[in-house]
Amino acid sequence: MSESRNFIEEIIENDLASGKVKEIYTRFPPEPNGYLHVGHAKSLCINFGLAEKYHGKCNLRFDDTNPAKEDEEYVESIKRDIEWLGFKWDKLLFASDYFDVMYQCAVTLIQKGLAYVSDETAEEIRLRRGTLTQAGEESPFRNRSVEENLKLFAEMKAGKYADGEKVLRAKIDMASPNINMRDPVLYRVLHATHHNTGDKWCIYPMYDFAHPIEDAYEGITHSICTLEFEDHRPLYDWVVRECGFAEPRPQQIEFARLNVQNTIMSKRFLKKLVDEGKVMGWDDPRMPTLSGMRRRGYPPQALKNFCERVGVAKANSEVEESYLYSCVRECLNLTADRVMAVFDPVKVVLTNYQGRETVSVENNPNAPQITTRQVPFGKVIYIDGSDFSLDPPPKYHRLKPDGYVRLKGAYIIHCDEVVTENGKVVQLNCSVVPGSRSGSDESGLKVKGVIQWVDSETCADVTVRKLQSLLNDAVAGETDFSLRFNADSMKTVSAKVENSLLSAKVGDSFQFMRVGYYVLDRDSKKGSLVFNEIVGLKDSFKQ
Ligand code: ATP
Ligand code: MG
């Protein structure tokens, strides 16, 4: 980890050094209205990462104050994704656990003359709010008595009013230069069944009221959120203070959200893709969701490295997709076994070779400990069409008529004869160079090219999904994702692979030698394996 500190770490270190806080406490507060995406990974890495670094704690708190859009499925998926990244929450909480506390806080504000019940519609409130240059206009209900407000608020809770008929507003300052301070709405009437509290409540707190109370109640020291909440901070501080929470109070800190080029960071649009069947589900390997990335074979450590290296900024920016791929590749390079696969099979008959044997192939030359496996080898093999050229350019080191190449882990072969049908190469008759077996080569031949191959008797036919971004490149100024949707982002091809892959488990990742990284998908069945392309081998990211 780099020694330099980001601005949030500086704040935390100062707070620890000054004794303002003894132990840091953060929280990750997702709204359970969709699956987590790579942007959330950034927030997870900050909140859980800081807690780990400074030996503090981090809560997982579901922000379920909006009953209409939330679902148990999302709660479970979020927990699974956080565990997958390897983070451990201290307490698992729901904003709805605090509905009683919040109600009491609202009553406190009313008693202090700092909140009132208003009969205005949302539209009337908006019209009276004023503008950046013009003060707002006071609500006609602003000066209701404490007693009347207490009675009306209790009636709101008791279900006397219809949705939208009344709201509870804070009484702050209609002339504040910060529009968020112009008597913001704290509670609304909403007759909806909540996934956690059922029909107990028909009034629900607004985010700006609920969030600071949850933070303060839990003893959160640093409440880290994205930049768009910067203007809400005075209201956050007001709520914590006026509701009577003691010092040290939580401190809101804003950072710039993560944006990745050609990547959808809107749960709403991701949900639309799922609902309209444009993808195979939230965990479609093309989705920028954490469950999609898991299914795609991205190692969790790669995502953490990515978030760490992108850093924490105070200004919005966009990170190149290739940077993420580069982090994925770096991890897989150390962990993924090299195996042999052939996408465009050309049959090779080794005319002077009889019998069968197994040859030893290294699993991963970059692993901390090098292991090998035995791969069956026989008279008829397949090589990839792209490793043979009838009309090779200069310095072509793969197979060509009357040329030599080494078969990975096995022998050097010579191409004696090319069999074509209608101009297409259908078979290569080759001979094995005597004494050229890998590891005990006595042939004296210097051969530059080494290519992958599979044994025709034992190889398996598998399906491979080639994946591209769900979005086409941005056209300048275009913000509507649906106009950029890449309908051609998944192509299915077949390949022949060595038989060691028959014992692979769902989620196992491999490097198909000289091609790219692939992961076994859960759609695989016995005898019909399906692999997802994780990332190619070439790194186009310039560090
Ligand atoms: P929506 O507004 O669509 O519900 P959201 O992105 O605000 O989505 P939340 O579930 O509220 O989603 O987010 C949980 C946490 O993740 C929040 O603290 C939010 O600031 C953070 N977060 C969301 N998107 C990003 C992002 N792209 N970069 C960094 N943090 C993010
Ligand atoms: Mg949100």
Coordinates of C-alpha atoms and ligand atoms in Angstrom, one line a residue:
M1 CA 0.0 0.0 0.0
S2 CA 1.3 3.5 -0.8
E3 CA 2.5 5.6 2.0
S4 CA 0.8 8.8 0.8
R5 CA -2.5 9.5 2.5
N6 CA -5.6 10.7 0.8
F7 CA -7.6 13.6 2.2
I8 CA -10.0 11.4 4.1
E9 CA -7.1 9.6 5.8
E10 CA -5.7 12.9 6.7
I11 CA -8.9 13.9 8.4
I12 CA -9.1 10.6 10.3
E13 CA -5.5 10.7 11.4
N14 CA -6.0 14.3 12.7
D15 CA -9.2 13.3 14.5
L16 CA -7.4 10.3 16.1
A17 CA -4.3 12.4 17.0
S18 CA -6.4 15.2 18.5
G19 CA -8.4 12.8 20.6
K20 CA -11.7 13.9 18.9
V21 CA -12.4 10.3 18.3
K22 CA -10.9 7.2 20.0
E23 CA -11.8 4.7 17.4
I24 CA -13.1 5.3 13.9
Y25 CA -16.5 4.0 12.9
T26 CA -17.8 4.1 9.3
R27 CA -20.8 2.6 7.6
F28 CA -21.8 1.5 4.1
P29 CA -25.4 2.5 3.5
P30 CA -26.8 0.9 0.3
E31 CA -30.4 1.3 -0.7
P32 CA -31.7 -2.2 -1.4
N33 CA -33.2 -1.3 -4.7
G34 CA -30.8 -3.1 -7.0
Y35 CA -27.5 -5.0 -7.1
L36 CA -24.2 -3.4 -6.2
H37 CA -22.0 -2.2 -9.0
V38 CA -18.3 -1.3 -9.4
G39 CA -19.1 2.2 -8.2
H40 CA -20.3 0.7 -4.9
A41 CA -17.0 -1.3 -4.7
K42 CA -15.3 2.1 -4.5
S43 CA -17.5 3.1 -1.5
L44 CA -17.0 -0.3 0.1
C45 CA -13.3 -0.1 -0.3
I46 CA -13.3 3.4 1.3
N47 CA -15.6 2.6 4.2
F48 CA -14.4 -0.9 5.1
G49 CA -10.9 -0.2 4.0
L50 CA -10.6 2.8 6.4
A51 CA -12.0 0.8 9.2
E52 CA -9.5 -2.0 8.6
K53 CA -6.6 0.4 8.2
Y54 CA -7.3 2.3 11.4
H55 CA -8.5 -0.7 13.4
G56 CA -12.0 0.6 13.6
K57 CA -15.3 -0.8 12.6
C58 CA -17.8 -0.5 9.7
N59 CA -21.5 -1.2 9.8
L60 CA -23.6 -2.4 6.9
R61 CA -26.8 -0.5 7.0
F62 CA -29.5 -0.9 4.5
D63 CA -31.1 2.4 3.7
D64 CA -34.7 1.1 3.4
T65 CA -36.6 4.3 4.1
N66 CA -38.4 4.1 0.7
P67 CA -40.8 1.1 0.9
A68 CA -41.9 1.2 -2.7
K69 CA -38.7 0.0 -4.5
E70 CA -37.0 -2.3 -2.1
D71 CA -36.7 -6.1 -2.1
E72 CA -35.3 -8.9 0.0
E73 CA -33.5 -10.3 -3.1
Y74 CA -31.4 -7.1 -3.2
V75 CA -30.6 -7.3 0.5
E76 CA -29.3 -10.8 0.1
S77 CA -27.3 -10.0 -3.0
I78 CA -25.7 -7.0 -1.3
K79 CA -24.6 -9.1 1.6
R80 CA -23.2 -11.8 -0.7
D81 CA -21.2 -9.2 -2.8
I82 CA -19.7 -7.6 0.3
E83 CA -18.6 -11.0 1.6
W84 CA -17.2 -11.8 -1.8
L85 CA -15.0 -8.7 -1.6
G86 CA -13.7 -10.1 1.7
F87 CA -15.1 -7.3 4.0
K88 CA -16.7 -8.0 7.3
W89 CA -19.3 -5.6 8.8
D90 CA -19.6 -5.0 12.5
K91 CA -23.3 -4.6 12.8
L92 CA -25.9 -5.4 10.2
L93 CA -28.6 -2.8 10.4
F94 CA -31.7 -1.4 8.6
A95 CA -32.7 2.2 8.5
S96 CA -36.2 0.9 9.3
D97 CA -34.9 -0.3 12.7
Y98 CA -34.8 3.3 13.6
F99 CA -38.3 4.4 12.6
D100 CA -39.3 4.7 16.3
V101 CA -36.1 6.7 17.1
M102 CA -36.7 8.9 14.1
Y103 CA -40.3 9.5 15.1
Q104 CA -39.1 10.5 18.6
C105 CA -36.6 12.9 17.1
A106 CA -39.3 14.5 15.0
V107 CA -41.4 15.0 18.1
T108 CA -38.4 16.6 19.8
L109 CA -38.0 19.0 16.9
I110 CA -41.7 19.9 17.1
Q111 CA -41.5 20.5 20.8
K112 CA -38.5 22.7 20.3
G113 CA -40.5 24.7 17.7
L114 CA -38.2 23.5 15.0
A115 CA -40.6 21.5 12.9
Y116 CA -44.2 21.9 11.7
V117 CA -46.9 20.0 9.9
S118 CA -47.7 21.5 6.5
D119 CA -50.8 21.0 4.3
E120 CA -49.0 22.1 1.1
T121 CA -48.7 19.9 -1.9
A122 CA -45.2 19.0 -3.2
E123 CA -45.9 21.5 -6.0
E124 CA -46.7 24.3 -3.6
I125 CA -43.6 23.7 -1.6
R126 CA -41.5 23.7 -4.8
L127 CA -43.1 27.0 -6.0
R128 CA -42.4 28.7 -2.6
R129 CA -38.9 27.4 -2.3
G130 CA -37.3 30.3 -4.2
T131 CA -34.1 30.1 -6.3
L132 CA -30.4 30.4 -5.9
T133 CA -30.7 34.2 -6.2
Q134 CA -34.1 34.7 -4.5
A135 CA -35.2 33.8 -1.0
G136 CA -38.1 31.4 -0.5
E137 CA -41.5 32.3 0.8
E138 CA -42.7 31.1 4.2
S139 CA -45.3 28.4 4.3
P140 CA -48.7 29.5 5.5
F141 CA -48.6 26.6 8.0
R142 CA -45.2 27.6 9.4
N143 CA -46.6 29.2 12.6
R144 CA -48.8 26.4 13.8
S145 CA -48.6 26.0 17.5
V146 CA -46.5 23.2 19.1
E147 CA -49.6 21.5 20.4
E148 CA -51.3 21.6 17.0
N149 CA -48.2 20.2 15.3
L150 CA -47.9 17.4 17.8
K151 CA -51.6 16.5 17.3
L152 CA -51.4 16.6 13.5
F153 CA -48.1 14.6 13.4
A154 CA -49.7 12.0 15.6
E155 CA -52.6 11.8 13.3
M156 CA -50.3 11.5 10.3
K157 CA -48.8 8.5 12.0
A158 CA -52.2 7.1 12.9
G159 CA -53.2 7.0 9.3
K160 CA -55.7 9.8 9.2
Y161 CA -54.3 11.4 6.1
A162 CA -53.9 10.3 2.5
D163 CA -50.6 10.1 0.7
G164 CA -49.3 13.6 0.0
E165 CA -52.0 15.3 2.2
K166 CA -49.6 16.5 4.9
V167 CA -45.8 16.6 5.5
L168 CA -43.6 17.4 8.4
R169 CA -41.2 20.2 7.6
A170 CA -38.1 21.5 9.5
K171 CA -38.4 25.1 10.5
I172 CA -35.0 26.5 9.6
D173 CA -34.6 29.5 7.3
M174 CA -36.6 30.2 4.1
A175 CA -34.0 32.8 3.2
S176 CA -30.9 30.6 3.6
P177 CA -28.5 30.8 0.6
N178 CA -28.5 27.0 0.8
I179 CA -31.8 25.8 -0.6
N180 CA -31.6 22.5 1.4
M181 CA -32.0 24.6 4.6
R182 CA -35.3 26.2 3.4
D183 CA -37.6 24.2 5.6
P184 CA -36.9 20.8 4.1
V185 CA -39.5 18.0 4.3
L186 CA -38.7 15.5 7.1
Y187 CA -41.6 13.1 6.9
R188 CA -44.2 12.3 4.3
V189 CA -47.4 10.2 4.3
L190 CA -47.1 7.0 2.3
H191 CA -49.5 4.1 2.7
A192 CA -47.2 1.4 1.6
T193 CA -46.2 -2.0 3.0
H194 CA -42.6 -2.0 4.1
H195 CA -40.5 -5.2 3.6
N196 CA -39.2 -5.0 7.2
T197 CA -41.9 -3.1 9.2
G198 CA -45.0 -4.3 7.2
D199 CA -47.9 -2.0 7.7
K200 CA -46.8 -0.5 11.0
W201 CA -46.0 2.8 9.4
C202 CA -47.8 5.0 7.0
I203 CA -45.3 7.9 7.4
Y204 CA -41.8 7.6 6.3
P205 CA -38.7 9.8 7.0
M206 CA -36.8 11.6 4.2
Y207 CA -33.2 10.6 3.6
D208 CA -31.8 13.9 4.8
F209 CA -33.5 13.4 8.1
A210 CA -33.0 9.7 8.5
H211 CA -29.4 9.4 7.5
P212 CA -27.8 11.7 10.1
I213 CA -30.0 10.2 12.9
E214 CA -28.8 6.7 11.9
D215 CA -25.2 7.8 11.9
A216 CA -25.4 9.6 15.2
Y217 CA -27.3 6.8 16.9
E218 CA -24.7 4.2 15.8
G219 CA -21.8 6.4 16.9
I220 CA -20.5 6.7 13.3
T221 CA -17.5 9.0 13.4
H222 CA -16.9 9.6 9.7
S223 CA -19.9 9.5 7.4
I224 CA -18.5 9.2 4.0
C225 CA -20.7 9.9 1.0
T226 CA -20.4 11.2 -2.6
L227 CA -20.0 14.8 -3.7
E228 CA -23.7 15.5 -4.5
F229 CA -24.4 15.6 -0.8
E230 CA -21.9 18.4 -0.1
D231 CA -24.8 21.0 -0.1
H232 CA -26.7 18.7 2.3
R233 CA -24.0 18.8 5.0
P234 CA -25.4 21.9 6.8
L235 CA -28.7 20.1 7.1
Y236 CA -27.0 16.9 8.3
D237 CA -25.2 18.9 11.0
W238 CA -28.5 20.7 11.9
V239 CA -30.4 17.4 12.3
V240 CA -27.7 15.8 14.5
R241 CA -27.4 18.9 16.7
E242 CA -31.1 19.8 17.1
C243 CA -32.2 16.2 17.7
G244 CA -29.9 16.4 20.8
F245 CA -27.1 14.0 20.0
A246 CA -24.0 14.6 22.1
E247 CA -20.5 15.3 20.9
P248 CA -18.5 13.9 19.2
R249 CA -21.0 14.0 16.5
P250 CA -20.6 12.2 13.1
Q251 CA -18.8 14.2 10.5
Q252 CA -19.9 14.0 6.9
I253 CA -17.1 13.8 4.3
E254 CA -17.7 13.9 0.6
F255 CA -15.6 12.3 -2.2
A256 CA -16.0 12.1 -6.0
R257 CA -17.9 9.0 -7.2
L258 CA -16.2 6.5 -9.4
N259 CA -17.1 6.7 -13.1
V260 CA -15.7 4.2 -15.5
Q261 CA -15.7 4.8 -19.2
N262 CA -18.4 2.9 -21.1
T263 CA -19.8 1.5 -17.9
I264 CA -23.3 2.0 -16.6
M265 CA -23.4 3.3 -13.1
S266 CA -27.1 3.7 -12.8
K267 CA -29.1 1.1 -10.9
R268 CA -32.2 2.3 -12.6
F269 CA -30.8 1.6 -16.1
L270 CA -29.2 -1.7 -15.0
K271 CA -32.6 -2.8 -13.7
K272 CA -34.2 -1.8 -17.0
L273 CA -31.8 -4.1 -18.8
V274 CA -32.7 -6.9 -16.5
D275 CA -36.5 -6.3 -16.6
E276 CA -36.5 -6.0 -20.4
G277 CA -34.5 -9.2 -20.8
K278 CA -31.6 -7.5 -22.6
V279 CA -29.2 -9.4 -20.4
M280 CA -29.3 -12.8 -18.7
G281 CA -29.9 -11.2 -15.2
W282 CA -28.2 -9.0 -12.7
D283 CA -25.3 -11.4 -12.7
D284 CA -24.9 -11.4 -16.5
P285 CA -21.1 -11.5 -17.0
R286 CA -21.3 -8.3 -19.0
M287 CA -23.0 -6.4 -16.2
P288 CA -20.9 -3.9 -14.2
T289 CA -22.5 -5.4 -11.1
L290 CA -20.3 -7.1 -8.5
S291 CA -22.2 -10.3 -9.1
G292 CA -21.7 -9.9 -12.8
M293 CA -18.0 -9.4 -12.3
R294 CA -17.8 -12.4 -10.1
R295 CA -19.5 -14.5 -12.7
R296 CA -17.2 -13.0 -15.3
G297 CA -14.3 -14.3 -13.2
Y298 CA -12.9 -11.0 -11.9
P299 CA -10.9 -11.8 -8.8
P300 CA -12.2 -9.7 -5.8
Q301 CA -8.6 -8.6 -5.2
A302 CA -8.4 -7.1 -8.7
L303 CA -11.4 -4.9 -7.9
K304 CA -9.9 -3.8 -4.6
N305 CA -6.6 -3.0 -6.3
F306 CA -8.4 -1.0 -8.9
C307 CA -10.3 1.0 -6.3
E308 CA -7.1 1.6 -4.3
R309 CA -5.1 2.7 -7.3
V310 CA -7.8 5.0 -8.7
G311 CA -7.5 6.9 -5.4
V312 CA -9.9 9.2 -3.6
A313 CA -10.6 12.5 -5.2
K314 CA -12.7 15.6 -4.6
A315 CA -13.4 16.2 -8.3
N316 CA -15.4 13.9 -10.6
S317 CA -13.5 12.2 -13.3
E318 CA -13.7 9.1 -15.5
V319 CA -11.4 6.1 -15.4
E320 CA -10.5 4.1 -18.4
E321 CA -12.0 0.6 -18.7
S322 CA -8.6 -0.7 -19.7
Y323 CA -7.3 0.1 -16.2
L324 CA -9.8 -2.3 -14.6
Y325 CA -8.8 -5.0 -17.2
S326 CA -5.2 -4.4 -16.4
C327 CA -5.8 -5.0 -12.6
V328 CA -7.8 -8.2 -13.5
R329 CA -5.0 -9.5 -15.7
E330 CA -2.4 -8.8 -13.0
C331 CA -4.2 -10.9 -10.5
L332 CA -5.1 -13.7 -12.9
N333 CA -1.6 -13.9 -14.1
L334 CA -0.6 -15.2 -10.7
T335 CA -3.6 -17.4 -10.0
A336 CA -5.0 -18.8 -13.3
D337 CA -3.7 -22.1 -14.6
R338 CA -2.5 -22.2 -18.2
V339 CA -4.5 -24.7 -20.3
M340 CA -4.7 -25.4 -24.0
A341 CA -7.7 -24.5 -26.1
V342 CA -8.1 -24.3 -29.8
F343 CA -10.9 -22.1 -31.3
D344 CA -10.4 -22.7 -35.0
P345 CA -9.3 -26.4 -35.1
V346 CA -7.1 -27.6 -37.9
K347 CA -6.5 -31.4 -37.8
V348 CA -2.8 -32.4 -37.6
V349 CA -1.9 -36.0 -38.3
L350 CA 1.6 -37.0 -36.9
T351 CA 2.4 -39.5 -39.6
N352 CA 5.5 -41.0 -37.9
Y353 CA 4.1 -41.1 -34.4
Q354 CA 2.5 -44.3 -33.0
G355 CA 0.8 -44.9 -29.7
R356 CA -0.1 -42.6 -26.9
E357 CA 1.5 -40.9 -24.0
T358 CA 1.0 -38.0 -21.6
V359 CA 3.2 -35.0 -21.5
S360 CA 3.9 -32.7 -18.6
V361 CA 2.7 -29.1 -18.8
E362 CA 3.3 -26.4 -16.3
N363 CA 0.2 -25.1 -14.6
N364 CA 1.4 -21.6 -14.1
P365 CA 4.9 -20.4 -14.5
N366 CA 4.1 -17.3 -12.5
A367 CA 2.6 -19.0 -9.5
P368 CA 4.6 -18.9 -6.2
Q369 CA 4.9 -22.7 -6.4
I370 CA 5.2 -24.3 -9.8
T371 CA 3.1 -27.4 -10.4
T372 CA 2.5 -29.5 -13.5
R373 CA -0.2 -31.7 -14.9
Q374 CA -0.2 -34.6 -17.4
V375 CA -1.8 -33.9 -20.8
P376 CA -2.7 -36.8 -23.1
F377 CA -0.9 -36.7 -26.5
G378 CA -1.6 -38.9 -29.5
K379 CA -1.2 -39.3 -33.3
V380 CA -4.1 -36.9 -34.2
I381 CA -4.2 -33.5 -32.6
Y382 CA -5.7 -30.1 -33.4
I383 CA -3.9 -26.8 -33.6
D384 CA -5.5 -23.4 -34.1
G385 CA -6.0 -22.2 -37.6
S386 CA -4.4 -18.9 -36.7
D387 CA -1.1 -20.8 -35.9
F388 CA -0.7 -22.0 -39.5
S389 CA -0.1 -19.9 -42.6
L390 CA 0.0 -21.1 -46.2
D391 CA 1.5 -17.8 -47.2
P392 CA 3.4 -16.6 -44.2
P393 CA 4.8 -13.1 -43.8
P394 CA 8.6 -12.7 -43.0
K395 CA 9.6 -13.8 -39.5
Y396 CA 6.6 -16.0 -39.1
H397 CA 7.4 -18.4 -36.2
R398 CA 4.4 -20.6 -36.2
L399 CA 3.7 -23.5 -38.6
K400 CA 4.0 -23.1 -42.3
P401 CA 4.5 -25.6 -45.2
D402 CA 7.9 -27.2 -44.8
G403 CA 8.3 -25.4 -41.5
Y404 CA 8.9 -26.3 -37.8
V405 CA 7.1 -25.4 -34.6
R406 CA 7.1 -26.7 -31.1
L407 CA 3.9 -28.1 -29.6
K408 CA 3.7 -26.9 -26.0
G409 CA 5.1 -29.4 -23.6
A410 CA 5.5 -32.0 -26.3
Y411 CA 7.5 -32.3 -29.5
I412 CA 8.8 -30.2 -32.4
I413 CA 6.9 -31.1 -35.5
H414 CA 7.6 -30.5 -39.2
C415 CA 4.8 -29.8 -41.7
D416 CA 5.3 -32.2 -44.6
E417 CA 2.0 -31.9 -46.5
V418 CA -1.0 -29.6 -46.6
V419 CA -4.3 -31.1 -47.5
T420 CA -6.9 -28.6 -48.8
E421 CA -10.5 -28.8 -49.9
N422 CA -11.9 -26.0 -52.0
G423 CA -8.9 -23.9 -51.1
K424 CA -9.4 -24.4 -47.4
V425 CA -6.8 -26.2 -45.3
V426 CA -8.5 -29.3 -43.8
Q427 CA -5.5 -31.3 -42.6
L428 CA -1.8 -31.0 -42.0
N429 CA 0.3 -34.1 -42.3
C430 CA 3.3 -33.6 -40.1
S431 CA 6.2 -35.6 -38.6
V432 CA 7.5 -35.5 -35.1
V433 CA 11.2 -34.6 -34.9
P434 CA 12.9 -37.5 -33.2
G435 CA 14.4 -36.7 -29.8
S436 CA 12.7 -33.3 -29.5
R437 CA 10.5 -34.1 -26.5
S438 CA 10.2 -31.0 -24.2
G439 CA 12.4 -31.3 -21.2
S440 CA 14.8 -33.8 -22.9
D441 CA 15.3 -32.2 -26.3
E442 CA 18.3 -33.7 -28.1
S443 CA 17.3 -32.7 -31.6
G444 CA 19.7 -29.7 -31.8
L445 CA 16.9 -27.8 -33.6
K446 CA 16.3 -24.2 -32.7
V447 CA 12.6 -23.5 -33.0
K448 CA 11.2 -20.1 -32.1
G449 CA 7.5 -20.8 -32.2
V450 CA 5.6 -22.7 -29.4
I451 CA 1.9 -23.3 -30.0
Q452 CA -0.9 -24.9 -28.1
W453 CA -2.7 -28.0 -29.3
V454 CA -5.3 -30.5 -28.1
D455 CA -5.4 -34.2 -28.4
S456 CA -8.3 -35.3 -30.7
E457 CA -9.1 -38.5 -28.7
T458 CA -9.6 -36.8 -25.3
C459 CA -10.4 -33.1 -26.0
A460 CA -13.8 -31.7 -25.2
D461 CA -15.9 -29.4 -27.3
V462 CA -17.0 -26.4 -25.2
T463 CA -19.0 -23.2 -25.6
V464 CA -17.2 -19.9 -25.1
R465 CA -18.9 -16.5 -24.7
K466 CA -16.9 -13.6 -26.1
L467 CA -17.9 -10.5 -24.2
Q468 CA -17.8 -6.9 -25.0
S469 CA -19.0 -3.7 -23.2
L470 CA -22.8 -3.3 -23.0
L471 CA -22.3 0.2 -24.2
N472 CA -21.0 1.5 -27.5
D473 CA -18.5 4.4 -27.3
A474 CA -20.1 7.6 -26.1
V475 CA -21.1 10.0 -28.8
A476 CA -20.2 13.4 -27.5
G477 CA -22.9 14.8 -25.3
E478 CA -25.1 11.6 -25.3
T479 CA -26.2 10.8 -21.8
D480 CA -29.1 8.4 -22.5
F481 CA -27.6 4.9 -22.0
S482 CA -30.4 3.2 -24.0
L483 CA -29.2 5.0 -27.2
R484 CA -25.7 3.5 -26.6
F485 CA -26.8 -0.1 -25.9
N486 CA -24.5 -2.6 -27.7
A487 CA -26.9 -5.3 -28.9
D488 CA -24.0 -7.3 -30.1
S489 CA -22.0 -7.5 -26.9
M490 CA -22.1 -11.3 -26.5
K491 CA -21.0 -13.8 -29.2
T492 CA -20.9 -17.5 -28.7
V493 CA -18.3 -19.6 -30.3
S494 CA -17.1 -23.2 -29.8
A495 CA -13.7 -24.4 -28.9
K496 CA -11.8 -27.7 -28.3
V497 CA -10.1 -27.8 -24.9
E498 CA -7.8 -30.3 -23.2
N499 CA -9.5 -32.8 -21.0
S500 CA -8.2 -31.4 -17.7
L501 CA -10.9 -28.8 -17.9
L502 CA -13.6 -31.5 -17.5
S503 CA -12.9 -31.5 -13.8
A504 CA -13.1 -27.7 -13.5
K505 CA -15.6 -26.2 -11.1
V506 CA -17.9 -23.3 -11.7
G507 CA -16.0 -20.1 -11.1
D508 CA -12.6 -21.6 -11.8
S509 CA -10.5 -19.3 -14.0
F510 CA -7.9 -20.3 -16.6
Q511 CA -5.6 -18.8 -19.0
F512 CA -6.3 -20.3 -22.4
M513 CA -2.6 -20.2 -23.5
R514 CA -1.8 -17.4 -25.9
V515 CA -5.5 -16.4 -26.1
G516 CA -6.9 -14.9 -22.9
Y517 CA -8.5 -15.6 -19.5
Y518 CA -11.7 -17.6 -19.2
V519 CA -13.9 -18.7 -16.4
L520 CA -16.3 -21.7 -16.1
D521 CA -19.9 -20.4 -16.0
R522 CA -22.7 -21.8 -14.0
D523 CA -24.7 -22.5 -17.1
S524 CA -22.3 -25.5 -17.7
K525 CA -23.7 -29.0 -17.6
K526 CA -21.9 -32.3 -17.6
G527 CA -20.7 -32.8 -21.2
S528 CA -21.5 -29.2 -22.2
L529 CA -19.2 -26.7 -20.5
V530 CA -19.7 -22.9 -21.0
F531 CA -16.8 -20.5 -20.5
N532 CA -17.0 -16.7 -20.2
E533 CA -14.2 -14.6 -21.6
I534 CA -12.8 -12.6 -18.7
V535 CA -10.2 -10.5 -20.4
G536 CA -7.7 -10.8 -23.2
L537 CA -4.0 -11.2 -22.7
K538 CA -2.9 -7.9 -24.2
D539 CA -2.7 -4.9 -21.9
S540 CA -3.6 -1.7 -23.7
F541 CA -3.5 0.4 -20.5
K542 CA -0.5 2.7 -20.4
Q543 CA 0.6 3.1 -16.8
Ligands
ATP1 P1 -29.4 5.2 -6.5 O1 -29.4 6.6 -6.3 O2 -29.5 4.7 -8.0 O3 -30.2 4.4 -5.6 P2 -26.8 5.0 -5.4 O4 -25.7 4.9 -6.4 O5 -26.9 6.3 -4.6 O6 -27.9 4.7 -6.3 P3 -26.8 3.5 -2.9 O7 -27.3 2.2 -2.8 O8 -27.6 4.6 -2.2 O9 -26.8 3.8 -4.5 O10 -25.3 3.6 -2.7 C1 -24.7 3.1 -1.5 C2 -23.4 3.9 -1.3 O11 -22.5 3.7 -2.4 C3 -23.6 5.3 -1.2 O12 -22.9 5.8 0.0 C4 -23.2 5.9 -2.4 O13 -22.6 7.2 -2.2 C5 -22.1 5.0 -2.9 N1 -21.9 5.0 -4.3 C6 -22.8 4.7 -5.3 N2 -22.4 4.8 -6.5 C7 -21.1 5.2 -6.4 C8 -20.0 5.5 -7.3 N3 -20.2 5.5 -8.6 N4 -18.8 5.8 -6.8 C9 -18.6 5.8 -5.4 N5 -19.5 5.6 -4.5 C10 -20.8 5.3 -5.0
MG2 MG -28.6 6.5 -3.0

